[in-house]
Short mmCIF file of C-alpha atoms and ligand atoms in Angstrom, two decimals:
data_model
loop_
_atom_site.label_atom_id
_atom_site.label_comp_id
_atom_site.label_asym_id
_atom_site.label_seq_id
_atom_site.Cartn_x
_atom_site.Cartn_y
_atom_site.Cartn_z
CA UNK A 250 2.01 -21.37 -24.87
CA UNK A 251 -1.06 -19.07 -24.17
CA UNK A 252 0.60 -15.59 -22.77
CA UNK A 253 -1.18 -15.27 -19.13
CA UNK A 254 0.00 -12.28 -17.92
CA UNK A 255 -0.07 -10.73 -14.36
CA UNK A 256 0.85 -7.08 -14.05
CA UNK A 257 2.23 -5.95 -10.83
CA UNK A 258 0.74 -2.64 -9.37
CA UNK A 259 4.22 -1.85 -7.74
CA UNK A 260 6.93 0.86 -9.48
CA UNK A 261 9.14 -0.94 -6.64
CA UNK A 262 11.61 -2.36 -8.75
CA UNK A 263 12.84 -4.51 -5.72
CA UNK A 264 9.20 -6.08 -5.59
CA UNK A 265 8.81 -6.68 -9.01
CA UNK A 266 12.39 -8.47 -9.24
CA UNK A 267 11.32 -10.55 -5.90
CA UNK A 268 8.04 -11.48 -7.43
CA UNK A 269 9.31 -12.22 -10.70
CA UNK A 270 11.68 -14.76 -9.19
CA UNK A 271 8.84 -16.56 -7.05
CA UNK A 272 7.07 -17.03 -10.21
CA UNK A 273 9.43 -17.87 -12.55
CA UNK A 274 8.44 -21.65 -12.62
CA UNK A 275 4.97 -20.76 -13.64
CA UNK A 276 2.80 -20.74 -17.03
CA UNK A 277 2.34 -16.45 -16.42
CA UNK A 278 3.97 -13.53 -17.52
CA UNK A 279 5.13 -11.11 -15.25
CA UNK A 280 4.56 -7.48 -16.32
CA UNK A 281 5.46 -5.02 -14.44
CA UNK A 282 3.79 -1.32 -13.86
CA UNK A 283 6.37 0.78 -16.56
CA UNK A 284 5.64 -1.27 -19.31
CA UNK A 285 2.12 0.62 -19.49
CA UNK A 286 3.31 4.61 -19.21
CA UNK A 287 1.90 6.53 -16.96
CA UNK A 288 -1.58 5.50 -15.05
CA UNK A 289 -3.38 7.39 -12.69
CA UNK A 290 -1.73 7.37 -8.96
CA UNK A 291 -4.10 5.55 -6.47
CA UNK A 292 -4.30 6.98 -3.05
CA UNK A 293 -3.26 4.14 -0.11
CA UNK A 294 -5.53 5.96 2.30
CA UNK A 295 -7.82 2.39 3.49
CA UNK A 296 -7.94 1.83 6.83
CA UNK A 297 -6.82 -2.02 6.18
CA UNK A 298 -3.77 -3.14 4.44
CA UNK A 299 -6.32 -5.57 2.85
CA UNK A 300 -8.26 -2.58 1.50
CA UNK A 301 -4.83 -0.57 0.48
CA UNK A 302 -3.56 -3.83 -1.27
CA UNK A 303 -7.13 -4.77 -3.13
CA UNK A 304 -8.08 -1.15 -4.27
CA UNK A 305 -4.13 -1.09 -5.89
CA UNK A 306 -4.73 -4.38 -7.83
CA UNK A 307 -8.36 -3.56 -8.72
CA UNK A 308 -7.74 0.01 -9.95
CA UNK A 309 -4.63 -1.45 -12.05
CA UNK A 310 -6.56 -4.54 -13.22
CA UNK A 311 -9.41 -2.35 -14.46
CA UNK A 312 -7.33 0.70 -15.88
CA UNK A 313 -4.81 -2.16 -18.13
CA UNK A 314 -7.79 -4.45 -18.22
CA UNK A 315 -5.70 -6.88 -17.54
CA UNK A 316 -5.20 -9.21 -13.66
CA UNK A 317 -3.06 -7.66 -10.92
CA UNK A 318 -1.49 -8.17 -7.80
CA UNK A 319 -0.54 -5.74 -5.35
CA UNK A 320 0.19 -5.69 -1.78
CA UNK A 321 0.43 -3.52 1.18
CA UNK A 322 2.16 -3.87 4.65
CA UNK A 323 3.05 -1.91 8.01
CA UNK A 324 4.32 -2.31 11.56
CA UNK A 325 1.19 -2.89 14.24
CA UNK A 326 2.36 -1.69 17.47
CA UNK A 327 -0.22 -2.91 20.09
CA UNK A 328 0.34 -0.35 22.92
CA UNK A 329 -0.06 2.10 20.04
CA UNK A 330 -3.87 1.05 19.45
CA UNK A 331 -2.41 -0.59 16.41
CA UNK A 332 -0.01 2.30 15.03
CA UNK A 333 1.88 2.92 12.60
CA UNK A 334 -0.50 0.40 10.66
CA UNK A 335 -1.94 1.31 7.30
CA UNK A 336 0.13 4.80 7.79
CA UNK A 337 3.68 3.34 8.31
CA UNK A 338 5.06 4.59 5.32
CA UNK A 339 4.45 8.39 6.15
CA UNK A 340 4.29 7.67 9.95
CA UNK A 341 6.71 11.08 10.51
CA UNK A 342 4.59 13.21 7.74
CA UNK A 343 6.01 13.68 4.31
CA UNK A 344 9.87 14.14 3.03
CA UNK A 345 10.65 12.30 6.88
CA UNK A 346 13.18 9.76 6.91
CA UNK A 347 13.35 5.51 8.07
CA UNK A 348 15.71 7.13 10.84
CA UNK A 349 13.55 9.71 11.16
CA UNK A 350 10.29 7.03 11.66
CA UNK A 351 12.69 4.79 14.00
CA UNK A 352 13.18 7.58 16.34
CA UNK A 353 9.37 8.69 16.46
CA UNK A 354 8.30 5.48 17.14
CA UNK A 355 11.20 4.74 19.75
CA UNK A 356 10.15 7.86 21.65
CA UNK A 357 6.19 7.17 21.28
CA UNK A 358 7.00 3.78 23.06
CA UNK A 359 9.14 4.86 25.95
CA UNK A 360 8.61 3.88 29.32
CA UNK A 361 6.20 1.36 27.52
CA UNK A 362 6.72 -1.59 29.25
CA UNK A 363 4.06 -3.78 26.52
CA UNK A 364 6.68 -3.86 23.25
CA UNK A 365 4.32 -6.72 21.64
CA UNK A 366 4.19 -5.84 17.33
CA UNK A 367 3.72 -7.41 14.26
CA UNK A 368 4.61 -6.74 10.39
CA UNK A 369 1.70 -7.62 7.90
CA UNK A 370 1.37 -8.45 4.34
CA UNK A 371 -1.20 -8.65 2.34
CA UNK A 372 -1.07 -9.80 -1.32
CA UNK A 373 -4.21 -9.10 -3.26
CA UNK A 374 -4.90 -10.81 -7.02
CA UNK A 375 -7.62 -8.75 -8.80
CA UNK A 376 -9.39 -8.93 -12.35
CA UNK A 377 -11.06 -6.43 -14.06
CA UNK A 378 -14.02 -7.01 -13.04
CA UNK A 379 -13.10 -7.22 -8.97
CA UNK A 380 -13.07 -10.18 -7.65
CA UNK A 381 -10.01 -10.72 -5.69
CA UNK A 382 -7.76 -13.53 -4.11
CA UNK A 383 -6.48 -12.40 -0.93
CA UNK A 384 -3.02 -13.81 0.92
CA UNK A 385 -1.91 -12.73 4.27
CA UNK A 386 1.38 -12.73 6.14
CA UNK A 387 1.70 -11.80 9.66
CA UNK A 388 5.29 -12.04 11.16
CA UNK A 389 5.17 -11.41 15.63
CA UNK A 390 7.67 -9.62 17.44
CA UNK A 391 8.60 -6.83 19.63
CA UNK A 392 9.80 -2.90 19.42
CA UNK A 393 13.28 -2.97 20.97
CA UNK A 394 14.50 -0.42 22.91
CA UNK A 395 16.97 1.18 20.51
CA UNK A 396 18.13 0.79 16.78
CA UNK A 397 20.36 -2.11 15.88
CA UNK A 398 21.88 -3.53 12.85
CA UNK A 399 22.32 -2.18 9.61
CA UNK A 400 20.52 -4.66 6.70
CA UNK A 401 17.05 -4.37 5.02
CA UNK A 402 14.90 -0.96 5.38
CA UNK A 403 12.22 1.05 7.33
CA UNK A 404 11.14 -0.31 10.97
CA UNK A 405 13.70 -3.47 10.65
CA UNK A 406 16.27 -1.47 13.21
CA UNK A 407 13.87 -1.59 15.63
CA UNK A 408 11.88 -4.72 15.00
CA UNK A 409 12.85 -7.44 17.55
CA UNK A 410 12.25 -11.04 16.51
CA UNK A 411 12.48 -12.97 19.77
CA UNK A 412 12.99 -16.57 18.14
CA UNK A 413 16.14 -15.32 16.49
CA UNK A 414 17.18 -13.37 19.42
CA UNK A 415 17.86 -10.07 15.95
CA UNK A 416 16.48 -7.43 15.03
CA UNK A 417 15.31 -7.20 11.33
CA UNK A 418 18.23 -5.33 10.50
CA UNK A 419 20.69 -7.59 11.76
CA UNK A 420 19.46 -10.61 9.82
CA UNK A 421 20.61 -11.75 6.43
CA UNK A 422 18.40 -11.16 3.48
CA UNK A 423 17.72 -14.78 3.81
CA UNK A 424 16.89 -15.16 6.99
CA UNK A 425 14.44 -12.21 7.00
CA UNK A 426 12.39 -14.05 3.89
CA UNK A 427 12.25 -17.02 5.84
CA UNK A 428 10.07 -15.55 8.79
CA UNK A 429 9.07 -12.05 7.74
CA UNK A 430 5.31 -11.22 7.27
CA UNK A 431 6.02 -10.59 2.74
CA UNK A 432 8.37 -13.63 2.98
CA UNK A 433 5.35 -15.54 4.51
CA UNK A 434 2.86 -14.04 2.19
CA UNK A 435 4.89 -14.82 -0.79
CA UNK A 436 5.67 -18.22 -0.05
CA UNK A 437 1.64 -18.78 0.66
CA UNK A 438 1.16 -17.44 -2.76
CA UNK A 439 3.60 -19.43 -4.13
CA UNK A 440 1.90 -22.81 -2.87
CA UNK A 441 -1.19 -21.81 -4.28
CA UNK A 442 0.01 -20.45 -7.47
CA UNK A 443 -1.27 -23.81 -9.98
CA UNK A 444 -5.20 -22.81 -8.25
CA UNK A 445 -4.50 -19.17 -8.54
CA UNK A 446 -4.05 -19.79 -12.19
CA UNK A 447 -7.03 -21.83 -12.45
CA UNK A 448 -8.97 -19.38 -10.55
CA UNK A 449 -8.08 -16.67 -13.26
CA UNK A 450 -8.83 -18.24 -15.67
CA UNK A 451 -12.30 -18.77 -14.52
CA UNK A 452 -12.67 -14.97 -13.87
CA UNK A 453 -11.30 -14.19 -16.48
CA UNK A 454 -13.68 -15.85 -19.44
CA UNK A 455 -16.35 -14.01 -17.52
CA UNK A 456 -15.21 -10.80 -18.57
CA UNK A 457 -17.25 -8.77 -21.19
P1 LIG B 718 4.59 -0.94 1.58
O1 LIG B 718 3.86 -2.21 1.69
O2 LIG B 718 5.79 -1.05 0.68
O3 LIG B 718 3.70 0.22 1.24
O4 LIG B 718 5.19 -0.65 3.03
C1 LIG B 718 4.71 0.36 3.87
C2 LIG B 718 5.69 0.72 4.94
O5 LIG B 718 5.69 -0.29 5.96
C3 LIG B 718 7.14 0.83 4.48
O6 LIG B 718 7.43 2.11 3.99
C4 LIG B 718 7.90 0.54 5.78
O7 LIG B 718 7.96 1.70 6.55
C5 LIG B 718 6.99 -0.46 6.48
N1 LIG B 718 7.44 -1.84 6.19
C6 LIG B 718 6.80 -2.76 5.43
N2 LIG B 718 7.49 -3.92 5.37
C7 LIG B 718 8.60 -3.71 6.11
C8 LIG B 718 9.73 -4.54 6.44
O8 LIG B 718 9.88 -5.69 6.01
N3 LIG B 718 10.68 -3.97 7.22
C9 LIG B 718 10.57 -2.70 7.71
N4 LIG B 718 9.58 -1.90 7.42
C10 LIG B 718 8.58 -2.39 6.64
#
């Protein structure tokens, strides 16, 4: 068997064990980000979680000169003009907690009576060179009106999934992947994984 590998541009060890398991049935070798040492941080400072996830997997692909995926995702708040977004991670400023984050946006959204959100994922695939495949996730809900349940991490407390009558947090791991914006993503990936394959290939024997 040829060795195709894929590096993933996550230290996440979560991710990498999720994506390893997606993949497992494929011809590619998942490698994940320690195997390499140390490689230069890259800043997550695009304003789209397309450009966050793409300029992750490019900058890896090109450093280890070898194909990457990354991805990037956030909580769009539309009475918020669209915030947290691309900043969700460090929504409170830096050190701040989930709880911490929960609360912020809970208080920025009182007396808001238009709770309409949605989580998004976006998967990039990247070569060397730059050309990129690009899947996309988007899971619609609404910002409840106070924290509930205790499962999964970040915004889940207060992410309200109206067909499911839960929050985030008080749905099983399963049932999150089944409808959440990365569960989405990945399973999109994961039906186009054979032509993904093909496609690096292509890009690939291009390269210098
Ligand atoms: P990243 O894609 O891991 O960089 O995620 C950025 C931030 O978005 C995380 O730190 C969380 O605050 C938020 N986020 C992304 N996905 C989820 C989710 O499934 N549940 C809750 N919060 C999430």
């Amino acid at each position: 068997m040829v060795d195709r590998p894929l590096v993933l541009a996550t230290r996440n060890r979560g991710k990498v064990e999720e994506i390893k398991s997606l993949l497992s049935g494929f011809d590619v070798v998942i490698r994940g980000l320690t195997e390499f040492g140390t490689i230069p941080p890259i800043e997550e400072d695009g304003e789209t979680f397309e450009e966050n996830a793409y300029r992750k997997a490019h900058l890896t692909a090109k450093v280890l000169g070898l194909p990457a995926l990354a991805d990037d995702s956030g909580l769009v708040v539309e009475a918020l003009n669209g915030m947290p977004g691309v900043h969700s991670a460090r929504y409170a400023g830096p050190g701040a907690t989930d709880r911490d984050r929960n609360l912020k946006l809970l208080k920025a959204m009182e007396r808001i009576e238009n709770r309409k959100a949605l989580f998004e994922c976006v998967i990039a695939i990247a070569v060397p060179k730059g050309p990129a495949l690009i899947f996309d996730g988007v899971c619609e809900g609404e910002i409840a009106l106070e924290m509930r349940g205790e499962n999964g991490f970040g915004y889940d407390p207060v992410f309200y999934y109206p067909p499911l009558k839960k929050t985030f947090a008080e749905m099983t791991p399963e049932e999150k992947n089944r409808v959440s914006h990365r569960g989405r993503a990945m399973a999109q990936l994961k039906a186009d994984f054979e032509k993904v394959l093909v496609w690096l290939e292509h890009r690939l024997s291009e390269e210098p």
